[in-house]
mmCIF file with all atom_site columns, C-alpha atoms in Angstrom:
data_model
loop_
_atom_site.group_PDB
_atom_site.id
_atom_site.type_symbol
_atom_site.label_atom_id
_atom_site.label_alt_id
_atom_site.label_comp_id
_atom_site.label_asym_id
_atom_site.label_entity_id
_atom_site.label_seq_id
_atom_site.pdbx_PDB_ins_code
_atom_site.Cartn_x
_atom_site.Cartn_y
_atom_site.Cartn_z
_atom_site.occupancy
_atom_site.B_iso_or_equiv
_atom_site.pdbx_formal_charge
_atom_site.auth_seq_id
_atom_site.auth_comp_id
_atom_site.auth_asym_id
_atom_site.auth_atom_id
_atom_site.pdbx_PDB_model_num
ATOM 1   C CA . MET A 1 1   ? -2.061  -13.228 2.562   1.00 0.00 ? 23  MET A CA 1
ATOM 2   C CA . GLY A 1 2   ? -3.959  -12.979 -0.697  1.00 0.00 ? 24  GLY A CA 1
ATOM 3   C CA . LEU A 1 3   ? -2.412  -12.399 -4.099  1.00 0.00 ? 25  LEU A CA 1
ATOM 4   C CA . PHE A 1 4   ? -3.540  -8.770  -4.198  1.00 0.00 ? 26  PHE A CA 1
ATOM 5   C CA . SER A 1 5   ? -1.738  -8.122  -0.904  1.00 0.00 ? 27  SER A CA 1
ATOM 6   C CA . LYS A 1 6   ? 1.460   -9.426  -2.480  1.00 0.00 ? 28  LYS A CA 1
ATOM 7   C CA . ILE A 1 7   ? 0.939   -7.186  -5.521  1.00 0.00 ? 29  ILE A CA 1
ATOM 8   C CA . ARG A 1 8   ? 0.254   -4.173  -3.295  1.00 0.00 ? 30  ARG A CA 1
ATOM 9   C CA . ASP A 1 9   ? 3.285   -4.837  -1.114  1.00 0.00 ? 31  ASP A CA 1
ATOM 10  C CA . ARG A 1 10  ? 5.631   -5.227  -4.080  1.00 0.00 ? 32  ARG A CA 1
ATOM 11  C CA . ILE A 1 11  ? 4.457   -2.008  -5.725  1.00 0.00 ? 33  ILE A CA 1
ATOM 12  C CA . LEU A 1 12  ? 3.605   0.244   -2.814  1.00 0.00 ? 34  LEU A CA 1
ATOM 13  C CA . GLY A 1 13  ? 6.448   -1.011  -0.640  1.00 0.00 ? 35  GLY A CA 1
ATOM 14  C CA . ARG A 1 14  ? 4.300   -1.906  2.310   1.00 0.00 ? 36  ARG A CA 1
ATOM 15  C CA . LYS A 1 15  ? 5.839   -4.189  4.830   1.00 0.00 ? 37  LYS A CA 1
ATOM 16  C CA . PRO A 1 16  ? 4.383   -5.724  7.975   1.00 0.00 ? 38  PRO A CA 1
ATOM 17  C CA . GLU A 1 17  ? 4.587   -3.243  10.804  1.00 0.00 ? 39  GLU A CA 1
ATOM 18  C CA . ALA A 1 18  ? 7.203   -3.968  13.428  1.00 0.00 ? 40  ALA A CA 1
ATOM 19  C CA . PRO A 1 19  ? 5.745   -4.557  16.865  1.00 0.00 ? 41  PRO A CA 1
ATOM 20  C CA . SER A 1 20  ? 5.866   -1.416  18.930  1.00 0.00 ? 42  SER A CA 1
ATOM 21  C CA . THR A 1 21  ? 8.317   -1.308  21.797  1.00 0.00 ? 43  THR A CA 1
ATOM 22  C CA . PRO A 1 22  ? 6.880   -0.278  25.134  1.00 0.00 ? 44  PRO A CA 1
ATOM 23  C CA . ALA A 1 23  ? 7.918   3.110   26.423  1.00 0.00 ? 45  ALA A CA 1
ATOM 24  C CA . ALA A 1 24  ? 10.492  3.124   29.194  1.00 0.00 ? 46  ALA A CA 1
ATOM 25  C CA . SER A 1 25  ? 8.073   4.816   31.587  1.00 0.00 ? 47  SER A CA 1
ATOM 26  C CA . ASN A 1 26  ? 4.896   6.798   31.327  1.00 0.00 ? 48  ASN A CA 1
ATOM 27  C CA . LYS A 1 27  ? 5.499   8.371   34.731  1.00 0.00 ? 49  LYS A CA 1
ATOM 28  C CA . PRO A 1 28  ? 6.659   12.001  34.530  1.00 0.00 ? 50  PRO A CA 1
ATOM 29  C CA . ALA A 1 29  ? 9.906   12.974  36.200  1.00 0.00 ? 51  ALA A CA 1
ATOM 30  C CA . PRO A 1 30  ? 9.499   14.585  39.618  1.00 0.00 ? 52  PRO A CA 1
ATOM 31  C CA . VAL A 1 31  ? 9.464   18.369  39.678  1.00 0.00 ? 53  VAL A CA 1
ATOM 32  C CA . ILE A 1 32  ? 10.645  20.519  42.563  1.00 0.00 ? 54  ILE A CA 1
ATOM 33  C CA . PHE A 1 33  ? 9.091   23.980  42.815  1.00 0.00 ? 55  PHE A CA 1
ATOM 34  C CA . ASP A 1 34  ? 8.731   26.785  45.355  1.00 0.00 ? 56  ASP A CA 1
ATOM 35  C CA . GLY A 1 35  ? 5.506   28.316  44.035  1.00 0.00 ? 57  GLY A CA 1
ATOM 36  C CA . GLY A 1 36  ? 2.129   28.301  45.663  1.00 0.00 ? 58  GLY A CA 1
ATOM 37  C CA . VAL A 1 37  ? -0.856  26.185  44.653  1.00 0.00 ? 59  VAL A CA 1
ATOM 38  C CA . ASP A 1 38  ? -2.119  28.900  42.300  1.00 0.00 ? 60  ASP A CA 1
ATOM 39  C CA . ASP A 1 39  ? 1.229   29.192  40.481  1.00 0.00 ? 61  ASP A CA 1
ATOM 40  C CA . PRO A 1 40  ? 0.800   28.058  36.809  1.00 0.00 ? 62  PRO A CA 1
ATOM 41  C CA . ASN A 1 41  ? 4.305   26.610  36.926  1.00 0.00 ? 63  ASN A CA 1
ATOM 42  C CA . VAL A 1 42  ? 3.297   24.111  39.607  1.00 0.00 ? 64  VAL A CA 1
ATOM 43  C CA . ALA A 1 43  ? 2.210   21.481  37.112  1.00 0.00 ? 65  ALA A CA 1
ATOM 44  C CA . PRO A 1 44  ? 5.203   19.997  35.294  1.00 0.00 ? 66  PRO A CA 1
ATOM 45  C CA . PRO A 1 45  ? 5.210   20.302  31.489  1.00 0.00 ? 67  PRO A CA 1
ATOM 46  C CA . ALA A 1 46  ? 4.546   16.571  31.115  1.00 0.00 ? 68  ALA A CA 1
ATOM 47  C CA . LEU A 1 47  ? 1.163   17.130  32.726  1.00 0.00 ? 69  LEU A CA 1
ATOM 48  C CA . ARG A 1 48  ? 0.450   20.058  30.393  1.00 0.00 ? 70  ARG A CA 1
ATOM 49  C CA . PRO A 1 49  ? 1.235   18.442  27.030  1.00 0.00 ? 71  PRO A CA 1
ATOM 50  C CA . ALA A 1 50  ? 1.142   20.484  23.866  1.00 0.00 ? 72  ALA A CA 1
ATOM 51  C CA . PRO A 1 51  ? -1.688  19.577  21.501  1.00 0.00 ? 73  PRO A CA 1
ATOM 52  C CA . ALA A 1 52  ? -0.766  16.665  19.259  1.00 0.00 ? 74  ALA A CA 1
ATOM 53  C CA . THR A 1 53  ? -0.180  17.515  15.629  1.00 0.00 ? 75  THR A CA 1
ATOM 54  C CA . PRO A 1 54  ? -1.514  14.978  13.152  1.00 0.00 ? 76  PRO A CA 1
ATOM 55  C CA . ALA A 1 55  ? 1.063   13.099  11.110  1.00 0.00 ? 77  ALA A CA 1
ATOM 56  C CA . PRO A 1 56  ? 1.163   14.240  7.493   1.00 0.00 ? 78  PRO A CA 1
ATOM 57  C CA . ALA A 1 57  ? -0.573  11.919  5.056   1.00 0.00 ? 79  ALA A CA 1
ATOM 58  C CA . PRO A 1 58  ? 1.897   9.795   3.117   1.00 0.00 ? 80  PRO A CA 1
ATOM 59  C CA . GLU A 1 59  ? 2.514   10.787  -0.477  1.00 0.00 ? 81  GLU A CA 1
ATOM 60  C CA . PRO A 1 60  ? 0.770   8.483   -2.957  1.00 0.00 ? 82  PRO A CA 1
ATOM 61  C CA . VAL A 1 61  ? 3.108   6.029   -4.674  1.00 0.00 ? 83  VAL A CA 1
ATOM 62  C CA . ASP A 1 62  ? 3.387   6.580   -8.437  1.00 0.00 ? 84  ASP A CA 1
ATOM 63  C CA . VAL A 1 63  ? 2.465   3.064   -9.607  1.00 0.00 ? 85  VAL A CA 1
ATOM 64  C CA . GLU A 1 64  ? 3.324   3.751   -13.250 1.00 0.00 ? 86  GLU A CA 1
ATOM 65  C CA . ALA A 1 65  ? 6.806   5.026   -12.326 1.00 0.00 ? 87  ALA A CA 1
ATOM 66  C CA . VAL A 1 66  ? 7.506   2.092   -9.982  1.00 0.00 ? 88  VAL A CA 1
ATOM 67  C CA . LEU A 1 67  ? 6.458   -0.491  -12.567 1.00 0.00 ? 89  LEU A CA 1
ATOM 68  C CA . GLY A 1 68  ? 8.296   1.331   -15.347 1.00 0.00 ? 90  GLY A CA 1
ATOM 69  C CA . ASP A 1 69  ? 11.493  1.301   -13.279 1.00 0.00 ? 91  ASP A CA 1
ATOM 70  C CA . MET A 1 70  ? 11.037  -2.397  -12.528 1.00 0.00 ? 92  MET A CA 1
ATOM 71  C CA . ALA A 1 71  ? 10.518  -3.176  -16.218 1.00 0.00 ? 93  ALA A CA 1
ATOM 72  C CA . ARG A 1 72  ? 13.631  -1.200  -17.220 1.00 0.00 ? 94  ARG A CA 1
ATOM 73  C CA . ALA A 1 73  ? 15.673  -2.986  -14.545 1.00 0.00 ? 95  ALA A CA 1
ATOM 74  C CA . LYS A 1 74  ? 14.558  -6.329  -16.010 1.00 0.00 ? 96  LYS A CA 1
ATOM 75  C CA . GLY A 1 75  ? 15.330  -5.447  -19.612 1.00 0.00 ? 97  GLY A CA 1
ATOM 76  C CA . GLY A 1 76  ? 12.464  -3.148  -20.564 1.00 0.00 ? 98  GLY A CA 1
ATOM 77  C CA . GLU A 1 77  ? 10.299  -5.605  -22.494 1.00 0.00 ? 99  GLU A CA 1
ATOM 78  C CA . SER A 1 78  ? 7.030   -6.012  -20.631 1.00 0.00 ? 100 SER A CA 1
ATOM 79  C CA . ASN A 1 79  ? 3.405   -5.386  -21.467 1.00 0.00 ? 101 ASN A CA 1
ATOM 80  C CA . TRP A 1 80  ? 2.484   -4.766  -17.807 1.00 0.00 ? 102 TRP A CA 1
ATOM 81  C CA . ARG A 1 81  ? 0.322   -1.751  -18.784 1.00 0.00 ? 103 ARG A CA 1
ATOM 82  C CA . SER A 1 82  ? -2.372  -4.003  -20.268 1.00 0.00 ? 104 SER A CA 1
ATOM 83  C CA . SER A 1 83  ? -1.516  -7.612  -19.412 1.00 0.00 ? 105 SER A CA 1
ATOM 84  C CA . ILE A 1 84  ? -2.228  -9.069  -15.981 1.00 0.00 ? 106 ILE A CA 1
ATOM 85  C CA . VAL A 1 85  ? 0.091   -11.974 -16.805 1.00 0.00 ? 107 VAL A CA 1
ATOM 86  C CA . ASP A 1 86  ? 2.979   -9.612  -17.625 1.00 0.00 ? 108 ASP A CA 1
ATOM 87  C CA . LEU A 1 87  ? 2.222   -7.535  -14.528 1.00 0.00 ? 109 LEU A CA 1
ATOM 88  C CA . LEU A 1 88  ? 2.392   -10.607 -12.292 1.00 0.00 ? 110 LEU A CA 1
ATOM 89  C CA . LYS A 1 89  ? 5.585   -11.823 -13.987 1.00 0.00 ? 111 LYS A CA 1
ATOM 90  C CA . LEU A 1 90  ? 7.166   -8.380  -13.574 1.00 0.00 ? 112 LEU A CA 1
ATOM 91  C CA . LEU A 1 91  ? 6.431   -8.612  -9.846  1.00 0.00 ? 113 LEU A CA 1
ATOM 92  C CA . ASP A 1 92  ? 7.864   -12.166 -9.709  1.00 0.00 ? 114 ASP A CA 1
ATOM 93  C CA . LEU A 1 93  ? 4.468   -13.553 -8.730  1.00 0.00 ? 115 LEU A CA 1
ATOM 94  C CA . ASP A 1 94  ? 2.593   -16.624 -9.934  1.00 0.00 ? 116 ASP A CA 1
ATOM 95  C CA . SER A 1 95  ? 0.776   -15.788 -13.180 1.00 0.00 ? 117 SER A CA 1
ATOM 96  C CA . SER A 1 96  ? -0.825  -19.208 -13.692 1.00 0.00 ? 118 SER A CA 1
ATOM 97  C CA . LEU A 1 97  ? -4.504  -19.629 -14.455 1.00 0.00 ? 119 LEU A CA 1
ATOM 98  C CA . ASP A 1 98  ? -5.093  -20.840 -10.884 1.00 0.00 ? 120 ASP A CA 1
ATOM 99  C CA . ALA A 1 99  ? -3.403  -17.728 -9.460  1.00 0.00 ? 121 ALA A CA 1
ATOM 100 C CA . ARG A 1 100 ? -5.474  -15.454 -11.707 1.00 0.00 ? 122 ARG A CA 1
ATOM 101 C CA . ARG A 1 101 ? -8.630  -17.352 -10.765 1.00 0.00 ? 123 ARG A CA 1
ATOM 102 C CA . GLU A 1 102 ? -7.767  -16.768 -7.083  1.00 0.00 ? 124 GLU A CA 1
ATOM 103 C CA . LEU A 1 103 ? -7.133  -13.068 -7.762  1.00 0.00 ? 125 LEU A CA 1
ATOM 104 C CA . ALA A 1 104 ? -10.436 -12.751 -9.645  1.00 0.00 ? 126 ALA A CA 1
ATOM 105 C CA . THR A 1 105 ? -12.272 -14.274 -6.686  1.00 0.00 ? 127 THR A CA 1
ATOM 106 C CA . GLU A 1 106 ? -10.422 -12.033 -4.235  1.00 0.00 ? 128 GLU A CA 1
ATOM 107 C CA . LEU A 1 107 ? -11.273 -8.875  -6.199  1.00 0.00 ? 129 LEU A CA 1
ATOM 108 C CA . GLY A 1 108 ? -14.789 -9.943  -7.204  1.00 0.00 ? 130 GLY A CA 1
ATOM 109 C CA . VAL A 1 109 ? -14.078 -9.929  -10.952 1.00 0.00 ? 131 VAL A CA 1
ATOM 110 C CA . ASN A 1 110 ? -16.729 -11.909 -12.844 1.00 0.00 ? 132 ASN A CA 1
ATOM 111 C CA . ALA A 1 111 ? -16.019 -11.030 -16.471 1.00 0.00 ? 133 ALA A CA 1
ATOM 112 C CA . GLY A 1 112 ? -15.769 -13.803 -19.043 1.00 0.00 ? 134 GLY A CA 1
ATOM 113 C CA . ALA A 1 113 ? -14.478 -17.311 -18.531 1.00 0.00 ? 135 ALA A CA 1
ATOM 114 C CA . HIS A 1 114 ? -11.419 -17.896 -16.363 1.00 0.00 ? 136 HIS A CA 1
ATOM 115 C CA . GLY A 1 115 ? -8.325  -17.199 -18.430 1.00 0.00 ? 137 GLY A CA 1
ATOM 116 C CA . SER A 1 116 ? -10.215 -15.424 -21.208 1.00 0.00 ? 138 SER A CA 1
ATOM 117 C CA . ALA A 1 117 ? -8.982  -12.140 -22.622 1.00 0.00 ? 139 ALA A CA 1
ATOM 118 C CA . GLU A 1 118 ? -12.117 -10.475 -21.270 1.00 0.00 ? 140 GLU A CA 1
ATOM 119 C CA . GLN A 1 119 ? -11.404 -11.650 -17.720 1.00 0.00 ? 141 GLN A CA 1
ATOM 120 C CA . ASN A 1 120 ? -7.677  -10.829 -17.919 1.00 0.00 ? 142 ASN A CA 1
ATOM 121 C CA . ILE A 1 121 ? -8.426  -7.256  -19.023 1.00 0.00 ? 143 ILE A CA 1
ATOM 122 C CA . ALA A 1 122 ? -11.042 -6.819  -16.294 1.00 0.00 ? 144 ALA A CA 1
ATOM 123 C CA . LEU A 1 123 ? -8.653  -8.298  -13.741 1.00 0.00 ? 145 LEU A CA 1
ATOM 124 C CA . HIS A 1 124 ? -5.840  -5.917  -14.736 1.00 0.00 ? 146 HIS A CA 1
ATOM 125 C CA . LYS A 1 125 ? -8.141  -2.912  -14.403 1.00 0.00 ? 147 LYS A CA 1
ATOM 126 C CA . ALA A 1 126 ? -9.470  -4.161  -11.056 1.00 0.00 ? 148 ALA A CA 1
ATOM 127 C CA . VAL A 1 127 ? -5.913  -4.506  -9.724  1.00 0.00 ? 149 VAL A CA 1
ATOM 128 C CA . MET A 1 128 ? -5.084  -0.957  -10.828 1.00 0.00 ? 150 MET A CA 1
ATOM 129 C CA . ARG A 1 129 ? -8.270  0.437   -9.255  1.00 0.00 ? 151 ARG A CA 1
ATOM 130 C CA . LYS A 1 130 ? -7.526  -1.394  -6.013  1.00 0.00 ? 152 LYS A CA 1
ATOM 131 C CA . LEU A 1 131 ? -3.939  -0.069  -5.998  1.00 0.00 ? 153 LEU A CA 1
ATOM 132 C CA . ALA A 1 132 ? -5.371  3.447   -6.326  1.00 0.00 ? 154 ALA A CA 1
ATOM 133 C CA . GLU A 1 133 ? -7.668  2.775   -3.354  1.00 0.00 ? 155 GLU A CA 1
ATOM 134 C CA . ASN A 1 134 ? -4.655  1.639   -1.317  1.00 0.00 ? 156 ASN A CA 1
ATOM 135 C CA . GLY A 1 135 ? -2.439  4.694   -1.747  1.00 0.00 ? 157 GLY A CA 1
ATOM 136 C CA . GLY A 1 136 ? -1.225  4.316   -5.301  1.00 0.00 ? 158 GLY A CA 1
ATOM 137 C CA . LYS A 1 137 ? -1.288  7.050   -7.923  1.00 0.00 ? 159 LYS A CA 1
ATOM 138 C CA . VAL A 1 138 ? -2.585  5.254   -11.013 1.00 0.00 ? 160 VAL A CA 1
ATOM 139 C CA . PRO A 1 139 ? -3.281  6.953   -14.365 1.00 0.00 ? 161 PRO A CA 1
ATOM 140 C CA . ASP A 1 140 ? -6.958  6.880   -15.357 1.00 0.00 ? 162 ASP A CA 1
ATOM 141 C CA . ASP A 1 141 ? -6.231  4.944   -18.567 1.00 0.00 ? 163 ASP A CA 1
ATOM 142 C CA . LEU A 1 142 ? -4.944  2.015   -16.484 1.00 0.00 ? 164 LEU A CA 1
ATOM 143 C CA . LYS A 1 143 ? -8.057  1.942   -14.272 1.00 0.00 ? 165 LYS A CA 1
ATOM 144 C CA . ASP A 1 144 ? -10.803 2.343   -16.931 1.00 0.00 ? 166 ASP A CA 1
#
């Protein structure tokens, strides 16, 4: 699991999906009827399923609200809105130069030298853009 996956999971609340349990039986229950072959009630309802309705799309997660709540819960002093180091610390993730170098590689960020202000700013914006691509609602000023 890459560092961005950890960031995404902590903010968007994604967890590994539980393995699905097999259905008890796919065989329909027997039906007893008196009708003839042309009777529309001959086929049991299980063989005439209603059309499936698509599941509603999940609501986007308000990234700014989630991070703001986390910052308030930890004392309120955090510059997560512009600092990748503060963002990682807020999420209780490794904010070392090596971790940021790994994140830059993972997200394809090639701005400035590793650890430079230029790279850290580009990395923060790349994380916010990627969160938006993964179901997060991120204000434009955090992505640009």
